[in-house]
């Protein structure tokens, strides 16, 4: 075309356009002028396409369980260390099973009351220019830690029984007496200590969607955890652990929840425009996160054949209603199949 | 104070701030204050819109990660409600002080992170909106929010409105939903184990509780239900305040 030549002096390379006006840049990708091209996002994915996940387990040798999860350019290392908490160090801990004990109350969660699961997220590792190393934890890091913490407890993922260390006191009463009143004299087993799991999540590279990656890291690392066989030694009055790997045991996780985050991209930057075109972008990267305000995270588990939801967290806009939520959940179901395959390996 | 499920509110009682409100519901009491539009620090300044700063202070101790998380939910929500483009390069600062929380029956419970994040969220959202209304900051819409607990055993589901701490902990799932005055879903936070059908039912229940106008004829006819709707509560609270402010005219 003849008119193309003068225009070229005013046009920019793609990168400059993306930097100068990011919103029209993404919009131009999602709304191509020619019918022949498929609308994609600026990163080449279509709106409902996730990034390929990679999971590597057990790469940290000094941790009880670890995982490296890579989703696109977001990479997370999650390491789990287990420590022993003695029951007699717990203030006000009571072993009795009377009705006044706090442990008999409805909804009592031992792991939560005793803080047996301690997740922490570190973003200040130089993972992204937005988070400088050596700075105090950013709002995002604190917010993510809280979300991981509450999801760990509300999903009941870790069985409290796995974290208890029992001790069966020997029966010291003599044998003849035993036969007469057999059941009454058998001493009850007691909980001598608890395992505390320190779940540290380090972002070594962050390109959007930190929660999904962090949660996948937590799940994968928890599946990888091997707790050594621990027992109470009554002579030394301390907990001892067996060295052999054969006697160690894995955690029994209840289900396999997966988090899926989506953002809503609106055609107009003006928020108050009444009707506007919008796209739901799954698994967003940093560039898209800067342009979207509304985000939805659903946590689902399809393990038992039926889709179970473990959490919804949505804020920042009014686009997502009941219908849109259905669409997001069905996308999440597809993602669950993909990720659970990797996690089960 | 009795743990009444009925909301109560007091508007513009702090005189040194631009707007203030105290809101209590379900055992939670929150005092809110707003200042704005005020000068913004250079690094927080936004060229085309107002920056929103939300500070949440817990009833005891200093704020931790839980408060930061709640602040980020509130901040992104308030950005949708306040007409931020009307005040470029300014700051609107919302401070929310939690003054009382319902007593926890579970002995030995910790002070910090004692219960989930969700129970306090409706009270915070509601206080923030009343505070902004009291400061007459231009808003696109108003908003109402509810806390629901869902117990589901097989086929039958029971939704509990404004659950107590014990009910909250025993429930299968808990949900916080906030709707705009136009009946659009603004905030949805859910915890626990549920299905999409459960959530749909929670959505309908919450919507009926939040917005009276969009709830349809059936609820409009029922006087009691209409009175209980939260949007009605916000309206009547404001009507009362306007009537009090214009008292000198009579």
Coordinates of C-alpha atoms in Angstrom, one line a residue:
Chain A
X1 CA 0.0 0.0 0.0
X2 CA 1.1 3.5 -0.8
X3 CA 0.0 4.9 2.6
X4 CA 2.1 2.4 4.5
X5 CA 5.3 4.2 4.0
X6 CA 4.5 7.5 6.0
X7 CA 2.8 5.5 8.7
X8 CA 5.9 3.4 9.4
X9 CA 7.8 6.4 10.8
X10 CA 5.1 6.7 13.5
X11 CA 4.8 3.0 14.4
X12 CA 6.7 1.4 17.2
X13 CA 8.1 -2.0 17.6
X14 CA 5.9 -4.4 19.7
X15 CA 7.9 -4.0 22.9
X16 CA 7.6 -0.2 22.8
X17 CA 3.9 -0.3 22.2
X18 CA 3.5 -2.7 25.1
X19 CA 5.4 -0.5 27.4
X20 CA 3.8 2.8 26.3
X21 CA 0.2 1.7 26.3
X22 CA -0.2 -1.7 27.8
X23 CA -4.0 -1.7 27.9
X24 CA -4.5 -1.1 24.1
X25 CA -1.7 -3.5 23.4
X26 CA -3.5 -6.4 25.2
X27 CA -6.8 -5.3 23.7
X28 CA -5.4 -5.3 20.2
X29 CA -4.3 -8.9 20.7
X30 CA -7.7 -10.0 22.1
X31 CA -9.6 -8.1 19.4
X32 CA -7.7 -8.7 16.2
X33 CA -8.8 -6.5 13.3
X34 CA -8.7 -9.3 10.7
X35 CA -11.0 -12.2 11.0
X36 CA -8.4 -14.7 10.0
X37 CA -6.2 -14.4 13.1
X38 CA -7.3 -16.1 16.3
X39 CA -7.6 -13.8 19.3
X40 CA -4.8 -14.5 21.7
X41 CA -3.3 -12.8 24.6
X42 CA -0.1 -10.8 24.4
X43 CA 1.8 -13.9 25.6
X44 CA 0.5 -16.0 22.7
X45 CA -1.9 -18.1 24.7
X46 CA -5.7 -18.1 24.2
X47 CA -7.9 -16.7 27.0
X48 CA -8.6 -20.2 28.5
X49 CA -5.2 -21.6 28.1
X50 CA -3.0 -22.4 31.1
X51 CA 0.8 -22.5 31.1
X52 CA 2.5 -25.8 31.2
X53 CA 3.4 -26.9 34.7
X54 CA 6.6 -28.7 35.7
X55 CA 7.0 -30.4 39.1
X56 CA 10.1 -31.8 40.6
X57 CA 9.9 -33.5 44.0
X58 CA 12.4 -34.2 46.7
X59 CA 15.3 -32.0 45.4
X60 CA 16.1 -30.6 48.8
X61 CA 17.9 -33.3 50.7
X62 CA 17.8 -31.7 54.2
X63 CA 14.0 -31.1 54.2
X64 CA 11.5 -33.7 55.1
X65 CA 9.6 -32.9 51.9
X66 CA 10.2 -30.5 49.1
X67 CA 9.0 -29.6 45.6
X68 CA 10.0 -27.3 42.8
X69 CA 7.0 -26.1 40.8
X70 CA 7.4 -24.2 37.6
X71 CA 4.4 -22.7 35.8
X72 CA 5.6 -20.7 32.9
X73 CA 8.1 -18.2 34.2
X74 CA 6.8 -18.5 37.8
X75 CA 9.0 -20.8 39.8
X76 CA 8.5 -21.8 43.4
X77 CA 10.6 -23.9 45.7
X78 CA 8.7 -25.3 48.7
X79 CA 10.5 -27.0 51.5
X80 CA 8.9 -28.6 54.6
X81 CA 10.9 -29.2 57.8
X82 CA 9.4 -31.1 60.6
X83 CA 10.1 -30.3 64.3
X84 CA 8.9 -32.0 67.4
X85 CA 6.7 -30.2 69.9
X86 CA 6.5 -31.9 73.2
X87 CA 3.0 -32.1 74.6
X88 CA 4.2 -31.0 78.1
X89 CA 5.5 -27.8 76.5
X90 CA 2.0 -26.9 75.3
X91 CA 0.5 -24.5 77.8
X92 CA -2.7 -25.9 79.1
X93 CA -2.6 -29.0 77.1
X94 CA -4.8 -31.7 78.6
X95 CA -4.8 -35.4 77.7
X96 CA -8.1 -36.2 79.4
X97 CA -11.1 -37.0 77.2
X98 CA -13.7 -35.4 79.5
X99 CA -16.3 -33.2 78.0
X100 CA -14.8 -30.1 79.4
X101 CA -11.5 -30.6 77.5
X102 CA -11.2 -28.2 74.6
X103 CA -10.4 -31.1 72.2
X104 CA -13.9 -32.4 72.6
X105 CA -15.6 -29.2 71.3
X106 CA -17.2 -29.2 67.9
X107 CA -15.0 -27.9 65.2
X108 CA -11.8 -28.2 67.3
X109 CA -8.8 -28.3 65.0
X110 CA -5.7 -29.4 66.8
X111 CA -3.3 -28.5 64.0
X112 CA -4.7 -25.0 64.1
X113 CA -4.9 -24.5 67.9
X114 CA -1.3 -25.7 68.3
X115 CA -0.1 -24.1 65.1
X116 CA 1.3 -27.3 63.8
X117 CA 1.4 -26.0 60.2
X118 CA 3.4 -22.9 59.7
X119 CA 3.5 -21.7 56.1
X120 CA 5.6 -18.8 55.1
X121 CA 6.1 -17.1 51.7
X122 CA 9.3 -15.3 50.7
X123 CA 9.0 -13.0 47.8
X124 CA 12.0 -10.8 48.5
X125 CA 14.4 -13.2 46.8
X126 CA 15.0 -11.1 43.7
X127 CA 12.2 -13.0 41.9
X128 CA 10.8 -9.9 40.3
X129 CA 11.7 -6.2 40.0
X130 CA 8.7 -5.4 42.1
X131 CA 10.1 -7.1 45.2
X132 CA 13.6 -6.0 46.2
X133 CA 15.7 -8.4 48.2
X134 CA 16.3 -7.5 51.8
X135 CA 13.1 -5.7 52.2
X136 CA 10.4 -6.5 54.9
X137 CA 7.7 -8.8 53.6
X138 CA 5.4 -7.0 51.1
X139 CA 1.6 -6.9 51.4
X140 CA 1.4 -9.5 48.7
X141 CA 3.7 -11.9 50.6
X142 CA 1.7 -11.5 53.8
X143 CA -1.6 -11.8 52.0
X144 CA -0.4 -15.0 50.3
X145 CA 0.8 -16.5 53.5
X146 CA -2.5 -15.9 55.1
X147 CA -4.4 -17.5 52.2
X148 CA -2.2 -20.5 52.3
X149 CA -2.5 -20.8 56.0
X150 CA -6.3 -20.6 56.0
X151 CA -6.6 -22.9 53.0
X152 CA -4.4 -25.5 54.7
X153 CA -6.7 -25.5 57.8
X154 CA -10.1 -25.0 56.1
X155 CA -9.4 -27.8 53.6
X156 CA -8.4 -30.2 56.5
X157 CA -5.7 -31.5 54.1
X158 CA -3.3 -32.8 56.7
X159 CA -4.8 -35.4 59.1
X160 CA -4.2 -34.4 62.7
X161 CA -3.5 -38.0 63.6
X162 CA -0.4 -38.1 61.3
X163 CA 1.1 -35.3 63.4
X164 CA 0.7 -37.0 66.8
X165 CA 3.4 -39.0 68.4
X166 CA 1.8 -41.7 70.7
X167 CA 3.2 -43.5 73.6
X168 CA 1.7 -46.7 75.0
X169 CA 2.8 -47.0 78.6
X170 CA 3.8 -50.6 79.5
X171 CA 1.4 -52.6 81.5
X172 CA 3.2 -52.9 84.9
X173 CA 0.5 -54.7 86.8
X174 CA 1.1 -58.4 87.3
X175 CA -0.3 -61.0 85.0
X176 CA -2.7 -62.8 87.3
X177 CA -4.5 -59.6 88.2
X178 CA -4.8 -58.8 84.5
X179 CA -6.8 -61.8 83.8
X180 CA -9.5 -60.9 86.3
X181 CA -10.1 -57.2 85.3
X182 CA -8.6 -57.2 81.9
X183 CA -9.7 -54.0 80.3
X184 CA -9.8 -51.6 83.2
X185 CA -6.1 -51.7 84.0
X186 CA -4.7 -51.4 80.6
X187 CA -3.1 -47.9 80.5
X188 CA -4.4 -45.7 77.8
X189 CA -2.0 -44.6 75.1
X190 CA -1.1 -40.9 75.4
X191 CA 0.1 -38.3 73.0
X192 CA 3.6 -37.3 74.0
X193 CA 4.5 -35.0 71.2
X194 CA 3.4 -33.4 67.9
X195 CA 5.1 -32.9 64.6
X196 CA 5.2 -29.3 63.6
X197 CA 5.6 -28.7 59.9
X198 CA 7.4 -25.5 58.8
X199 CA 6.3 -25.0 55.2
X200 CA 8.6 -22.5 53.5
X201 CA 7.8 -21.2 50.1
X202 CA 10.4 -19.3 48.1
X203 CA 9.7 -17.7 44.9
X204 CA 12.8 -17.8 42.7
X205 CA 11.0 -16.3 39.7
X206 CA 7.7 -14.5 39.6
X207 CA 5.7 -13.9 36.5
X208 CA 2.2 -13.7 37.7
X209 CA -0.2 -16.1 39.4
X210 CA 1.8 -16.6 42.6
X211 CA -1.0 -18.3 44.6
X212 CA -1.6 -21.2 42.2
X213 CA 2.1 -21.9 42.0
X214 CA 2.6 -21.6 45.8
X215 CA -0.4 -23.9 46.5
X216 CA 0.8 -26.5 44.0
X217 CA 4.2 -26.3 45.6
X218 CA 2.7 -26.9 49.1
X219 CA 0.6 -29.9 47.9
X220 CA 3.5 -31.4 46.1
X221 CA 5.9 -31.0 49.0
X222 CA 3.3 -32.4 51.5
X223 CA 2.9 -35.4 49.3
X224 CA 6.7 -35.8 49.4
X225 CA 7.0 -35.5 53.2
X226 CA 8.4 -38.6 55.0
X227 CA 8.3 -38.3 58.7
X228 CA 10.7 -40.6 60.6
X229 CA 9.3 -43.0 63.1
X230 CA 9.4 -41.2 66.4
X231 CA 8.8 -42.7 69.8
X232 CA 8.9 -41.7 73.4
X233 CA 11.8 -43.1 75.3
X234 CA 10.6 -43.4 78.9
X235 CA 14.1 -43.9 80.4
X236 CA 15.6 -40.8 78.8
X237 CA 12.2 -39.0 78.9
X238 CA 12.6 -37.7 75.4
X239 CA 11.4 -38.3 71.8
X240 CA 13.8 -40.4 69.7
X241 CA 13.6 -40.9 65.9
X242 CA 14.5 -44.0 64.0
X243 CA 17.1 -43.6 61.3
X244 CA 15.8 -46.1 58.8
X245 CA 13.9 -44.8 55.9
X246 CA 11.8 -48.0 55.8
X247 CA 10.2 -47.1 59.1
X248 CA 9.4 -43.6 58.1
X249 CA 5.9 -42.8 56.9
X250 CA 4.2 -40.5 54.5
X251 CA 1.4 -38.1 55.3
X252 CA -2.1 -39.2 54.4
X253 CA -3.5 -36.2 52.6
X254 CA -7.2 -35.8 52.4
X255 CA -7.8 -35.1 48.7
X256 CA -5.8 -33.1 46.2
X257 CA -7.0 -29.6 46.0
X258 CA -5.8 -27.4 43.1
X259 CA -6.1 -23.6 43.0
X260 CA -7.0 -21.9 39.7
X261 CA -6.8 -18.1 39.4
X262 CA -8.4 -16.1 36.6
X263 CA -8.5 -12.4 35.9
X264 CA -11.1 -10.3 34.2
X265 CA -9.8 -7.9 31.5
X266 CA -12.1 -5.2 30.5
X267 CA -12.2 -3.5 27.1
X268 CA -12.5 0.0 28.4
X269 CA -10.2 1.5 31.0
X270 CA -13.1 3.6 32.3
X271 CA -14.6 1.6 35.1
X272 CA -18.0 3.2 35.1
X273 CA -18.9 2.4 31.5
X274 CA -22.2 0.5 31.7
X275 CA -21.8 -2.4 29.2
X276 CA -18.4 -3.4 28.2
X277 CA -16.7 -6.3 26.6
X278 CA -14.6 -8.4 28.9
X279 CA -12.4 -11.5 28.8
X280 CA -11.7 -14.0 31.5
X281 CA -8.0 -14.8 31.3
X282 CA -6.8 -17.9 33.2
X283 CA -3.4 -18.3 34.7
X284 CA -2.4 -14.6 34.2
X285 CA 1.2 -13.4 33.9
X286 CA 2.6 -10.2 35.5
X287 CA 1.8 -8.1 32.5
X288 CA -1.9 -9.1 32.6
X289 CA -2.0 -8.7 36.4
X290 CA -1.1 -5.0 36.0
X291 CA -4.1 -4.4 33.7
X292 CA -6.9 -6.3 35.4
X293 CA -8.6 -5.5 38.7
X294 CA -11.0 -8.3 39.2
X295 CA -9.6 -11.7 40.1
X296 CA -11.2 -15.0 41.1
X297 CA -9.4 -17.9 42.7
X298 CA -11.3 -21.2 43.0
X299 CA -9.9 -24.2 44.8
X300 CA -11.3 -27.5 43.6
X301 CA -10.8 -31.2 44.1
X302 CA -12.2 -33.7 41.6
X303 CA -10.5 -36.7 43.2
X304 CA -13.7 -38.5 44.3
X305 CA -15.2 -38.2 40.8
X306 CA -17.4 -35.4 41.9
X307 CA -16.2 -31.8 41.9
X308 CA -15.7 -30.6 45.4
X309 CA -15.0 -26.9 46.0
X310 CA -12.7 -25.9 48.9
X311 CA -12.6 -22.2 48.4
X312 CA -13.7 -19.2 46.4
X313 CA -12.0 -15.9 46.6
X314 CA -13.1 -13.1 44.4
X315 CA -12.7 -9.4 44.7
X316 CA -12.2 -6.2 42.7
X317 CA -15.0 -6.2 40.3
X318 CA -18.6 -7.1 39.4
X319 CA -18.2 -9.1 36.2
X320 CA -18.2 -12.5 37.7
X321 CA -21.6 -13.7 38.7
X322 CA -23.2 -17.2 38.9
X323 CA -22.8 -18.0 35.2
X324 CA -19.2 -16.9 34.9
X325 CA -18.3 -18.9 38.0
X326 CA -19.7 -22.1 36.4
X327 CA -17.4 -21.5 33.4
X328 CA -14.4 -20.9 35.6
X329 CA -15.1 -24.0 37.6
X330 CA -15.3 -26.1 34.5
X331 CA -11.9 -24.7 33.3
X332 CA -10.5 -25.5 36.7
X333 CA -11.7 -29.1 36.4
X334 CA -9.6 -29.4 33.2
X335 CA -6.6 -28.0 35.0
X336 CA -7.2 -30.4 37.9
X337 CA -6.8 -33.4 35.6
X338 CA -3.6 -31.9 34.2
X339 CA -2.0 -31.0 37.5
X340 CA -3.1 -34.0 39.5
X341 CA -1.5 -36.2 36.9
X342 CA 1.9 -34.5 37.6
X343 CA 1.3 -34.4 41.4
X344 CA 0.5 -38.1 41.6
X345 CA 3.7 -39.1 39.9
Chain B
X1 CA -22.9 -5.9 74.3
X2 CA -25.3 -8.6 73.3
X3 CA -24.3 -10.7 70.3
X4 CA -27.3 -9.6 68.3
X5 CA -27.5 -10.6 64.7
X6 CA -29.3 -7.3 63.9
X7 CA -27.0 -4.6 62.7
X8 CA -26.7 -1.3 64.5
X9 CA -24.8 1.7 63.3
X10 CA -23.8 5.2 64.4
X11 CA -22.8 7.8 61.9
X12 CA -20.4 10.8 62.0
X13 CA -19.6 10.6 65.7
X14 CA -15.9 11.3 65.3
X15 CA -15.6 15.1 64.7
X16 CA -12.0 15.4 63.6
X17 CA -12.3 13.1 60.6
X18 CA -14.1 13.7 57.3
X19 CA -16.4 10.8 57.9
X20 CA -16.9 8.1 60.6
X21 CA -19.1 5.3 61.5
X22 CA -19.4 2.6 64.1
X23 CA -21.1 -0.6 63.0
X24 CA -21.8 -3.7 65.0
X25 CA -23.4 -6.9 64.0
X26 CA -23.1 -10.5 65.2
X27 CA -20.9 -9.6 68.1
X28 CA -18.3 -7.6 66.0
X29 CA -18.0 -3.9 66.4
X30 CA -15.9 -1.8 64.1
X31 CA -15.1 1.9 64.2
X32 CA -14.3 3.4 60.9
X33 CA -12.9 6.8 59.9
X34 CA -12.1 8.2 56.5
X35 CA -10.0 11.2 55.5
X36 CA -10.0 12.3 52.0
X37 CA -9.3 13.4 49.4
X38 CA -6.0 14.4 51.0
X39 CA -2.5 14.9 49.8
X40 CA -0.7 11.7 48.8
X41 CA 2.8 10.7 49.3
X42 CA 4.8 11.0 46.1
X43 CA 5.5 7.3 45.7
X44 CA 1.9 6.3 46.2
X45 CA 0.5 8.9 43.8
X46 CA -1.5 7.8 40.9
X47 CA -1.7 10.2 37.9
X48 CA -5.3 9.5 36.9
X49 CA -7.1 8.3 40.0
X50 CA -7.1 8.5 43.8
X51 CA -5.1 6.1 45.8
X52 CA -7.0 4.2 48.4
X53 CA -5.3 3.3 51.7
X54 CA -7.0 1.0 54.1
X55 CA -5.8 0.4 57.6
X56 CA -7.2 -2.3 59.7
X57 CA -6.4 -2.5 63.4
X58 CA -7.4 -5.6 65.4
X59 CA -9.2 -5.5 68.7
X60 CA -6.0 -6.7 70.5
X61 CA -2.4 -6.5 69.5
X62 CA -0.9 -5.1 66.4
X63 CA -2.0 -6.0 62.9
X64 CA -0.4 -9.1 61.3
X65 CA -0.6 -11.0 58.0
X66 CA -4.4 -11.5 58.5
X67 CA -5.0 -7.8 58.6
X68 CA -2.8 -7.2 55.5
X69 CA -4.9 -9.8 53.7
X70 CA -8.2 -8.2 54.7
X71 CA -6.8 -4.8 53.8
X72 CA -6.0 -5.9 50.3
X73 CA -9.6 -7.3 49.9
X74 CA -11.1 -4.1 51.1
X75 CA -8.8 -1.9 49.0
X76 CA -9.6 -3.6 45.8
X77 CA -13.3 -3.6 46.7
X78 CA -13.4 0.1 47.6
X79 CA -11.6 1.0 44.4
X80 CA -14.6 -0.3 42.5
X81 CA -17.1 1.7 44.6
X82 CA -15.4 5.1 45.1
X83 CA -15.3 7.3 42.0
X84 CA -11.6 7.4 42.1
X85 CA -11.2 9.0 38.7
X86 CA -12.8 12.2 40.2
X87 CA -9.8 12.7 42.5
X88 CA -6.6 12.1 40.6
X89 CA -3.4 12.4 42.5
X90 CA -5.0 12.4 46.0
X91 CA -5.4 9.9 48.8
X92 CA -8.5 8.6 50.4
X93 CA -7.5 7.0 53.7
X94 CA -9.9 4.5 55.5
X95 CA -9.0 3.4 59.0
X96 CA -11.0 0.6 60.6
X97 CA -10.5 -0.2 64.2
X98 CA -12.1 -3.5 65.4
X99 CA -13.2 -2.8 69.0
X100 CA -15.0 -6.0 69.9
X101 CA -15.2 -9.6 68.7
X102 CA -17.6 -12.2 70.0
X103 CA -16.2 -14.3 72.8
X104 CA -14.7 -17.5 71.8
X105 CA -16.1 -20.4 73.6
X106 CA -13.3 -22.7 72.7
X107 CA -11.0 -22.5 75.6
X108 CA -7.3 -22.2 74.9
X109 CA -7.9 -20.5 71.6
X110 CA -5.3 -18.1 70.5
X111 CA -5.8 -14.4 70.3
X112 CA -4.2 -13.9 66.9
X113 CA -5.6 -15.9 64.1
X114 CA -8.1 -17.3 66.5
X115 CA -10.7 -17.9 63.9
X116 CA -10.9 -17.6 60.2
X117 CA -10.5 -14.3 58.3
X118 CA -14.0 -14.4 57.0
X119 CA -16.1 -13.8 60.1
X120 CA -15.0 -10.2 60.5
X121 CA -15.1 -9.3 56.8
X122 CA -18.8 -8.3 56.4
X123 CA -18.5 -6.0 59.4
X124 CA -15.4 -4.4 57.9
X125 CA -17.0 -3.9 54.5
X126 CA -20.2 -2.5 56.0
X127 CA -18.3 -0.1 58.2
X128 CA -16.2 1.1 55.3
X129 CA -19.2 1.8 53.2
X130 CA -21.1 3.6 56.0
X131 CA -17.9 5.6 56.8
X132 CA -17.6 6.7 53.1
X133 CA -21.3 7.7 53.0
X134 CA -20.8 9.7 56.2
X135 CA -17.9 11.5 54.6
X136 CA -20.0 12.2 51.5
X137 CA -17.3 10.8 49.2
X138 CA -18.8 10.2 45.7
X139 CA -19.6 6.6 45.2
X140 CA -20.6 4.7 42.1
X141 CA -22.7 2.3 44.1
X142 CA -23.2 1.2 47.7
X143 CA -22.7 -2.3 48.9
X144 CA -24.0 -4.8 51.5
X145 CA -22.4 -7.9 52.7
X146 CA -23.4 -11.0 54.6
X147 CA -21.8 -14.0 56.3
X148 CA -23.5 -17.3 55.8
X149 CA -22.6 -20.8 57.2
X150 CA -23.7 -23.8 55.2
X151 CA -24.4 -27.2 56.7
X152 CA -24.9 -29.9 54.1
X153 CA -25.6 -33.5 54.7
X154 CA -26.3 -35.3 51.5
X155 CA -29.4 -33.8 50.0
X156 CA -30.5 -31.3 52.5
X157 CA -28.7 -28.0 53.0
X158 CA -29.2 -25.5 55.8
X159 CA -27.9 -22.0 55.5
X160 CA -27.3 -20.1 58.7
X161 CA -27.4 -16.4 58.6
X162 CA -25.0 -14.6 60.9
X163 CA -23.6 -17.8 62.6
X164 CA -22.1 -17.7 66.1
X165 CA -18.5 -18.7 66.6
X166 CA -19.4 -22.3 67.4
X167 CA -21.8 -22.6 64.5
X168 CA -19.1 -21.0 62.3
X169 CA -16.5 -23.6 63.3
X170 CA -18.9 -26.5 63.1
X171 CA -20.2 -25.6 59.6
X172 CA -19.2 -27.5 56.5
X173 CA -18.5 -24.2 54.7
X174 CA -18.6 -20.5 55.4
X175 CA -19.2 -17.8 52.8
X176 CA -19.0 -14.1 52.7
X177 CA -20.7 -12.4 49.8
X178 CA -21.1 -8.7 49.1
X179 CA -23.4 -7.3 46.5
X180 CA -23.6 -3.8 45.1
X181 CA -26.9 -1.8 45.3
X182 CA -27.5 -2.9 41.7
X183 CA -27.4 -6.6 42.7
X184 CA -24.0 -7.4 41.2
X185 CA -21.6 -9.7 43.1
X186 CA -18.7 -7.7 44.3
X187 CA -16.9 -9.9 46.8
X188 CA -17.1 -13.6 47.3
X189 CA -15.0 -15.5 49.8
X190 CA -15.7 -19.1 50.7
X191 CA -14.0 -21.6 52.9
X192 CA -14.7 -25.2 53.7
X193 CA -16.0 -28.0 51.6
X194 CA -19.0 -27.4 49.3
X195 CA -20.2 -28.0 45.8
X196 CA -21.1 -25.5 43.0
X197 CA -24.8 -26.2 43.7
X198 CA -24.3 -25.3 47.3
X199 CA -22.6 -22.1 46.3
X200 CA -25.5 -21.2 43.9
X201 CA -27.9 -21.6 46.8
X202 CA -25.7 -19.5 49.0
X203 CA -25.6 -16.9 46.3
X204 CA -29.4 -16.7 46.0
X205 CA -29.8 -16.6 49.8
X206 CA -27.2 -13.9 50.2
X207 CA -28.6 -11.8 47.4
X208 CA -32.0 -11.9 48.9
X209 CA -30.5 -10.9 52.3
X210 CA -28.5 -8.0 50.8
X211 CA -30.7 -6.3 48.2
X212 CA -34.4 -5.8 48.8
X213 CA -35.2 -4.2 45.4
X214 CA -33.9 -6.9 43.2
X215 CA -35.3 -9.7 45.5
X216 CA -38.7 -9.5 43.8
X217 CA -42.2 -9.2 44.8
X218 CA -42.4 -12.2 47.2
X219 CA -40.0 -10.6 49.6
X220 CA -41.4 -7.1 49.1
X221 CA -44.8 -8.2 50.3
X222 CA -43.3 -9.7 53.4
X223 CA -42.7 -6.7 55.6
X224 CA -40.5 -8.5 58.1
X225 CA -38.2 -9.8 55.4
X226 CA -38.0 -6.5 53.8
X227 CA -37.0 -4.9 57.1
X228 CA -34.2 -7.4 57.5
X229 CA -32.6 -6.7 54.2
X230 CA -29.2 -5.0 54.6
X231 CA -29.8 -2.5 51.9
X232 CA -32.8 -1.4 53.7
X233 CA -30.7 -1.0 56.8
X234 CA -28.1 1.2 55.1
X235 CA -30.9 3.3 53.6
X236 CA -32.8 3.8 56.9
X237 CA -29.5 4.6 58.7
X238 CA -28.8 7.3 56.2
X239 CA -32.3 8.6 56.2
X240 CA -32.1 9.0 59.9
X241 CA -28.8 10.9 59.6
X242 CA -30.1 13.2 56.9
X243 CA -33.2 14.0 58.9
X244 CA -31.1 14.8 61.9
X245 CA -28.7 17.0 59.8
X246 CA -31.7 18.9 58.3
X247 CA -33.4 19.3 61.7
X248 CA -32.6 23.1 61.8
X249 CA -34.8 23.6 58.7
X250 CA -38.0 22.6 60.5

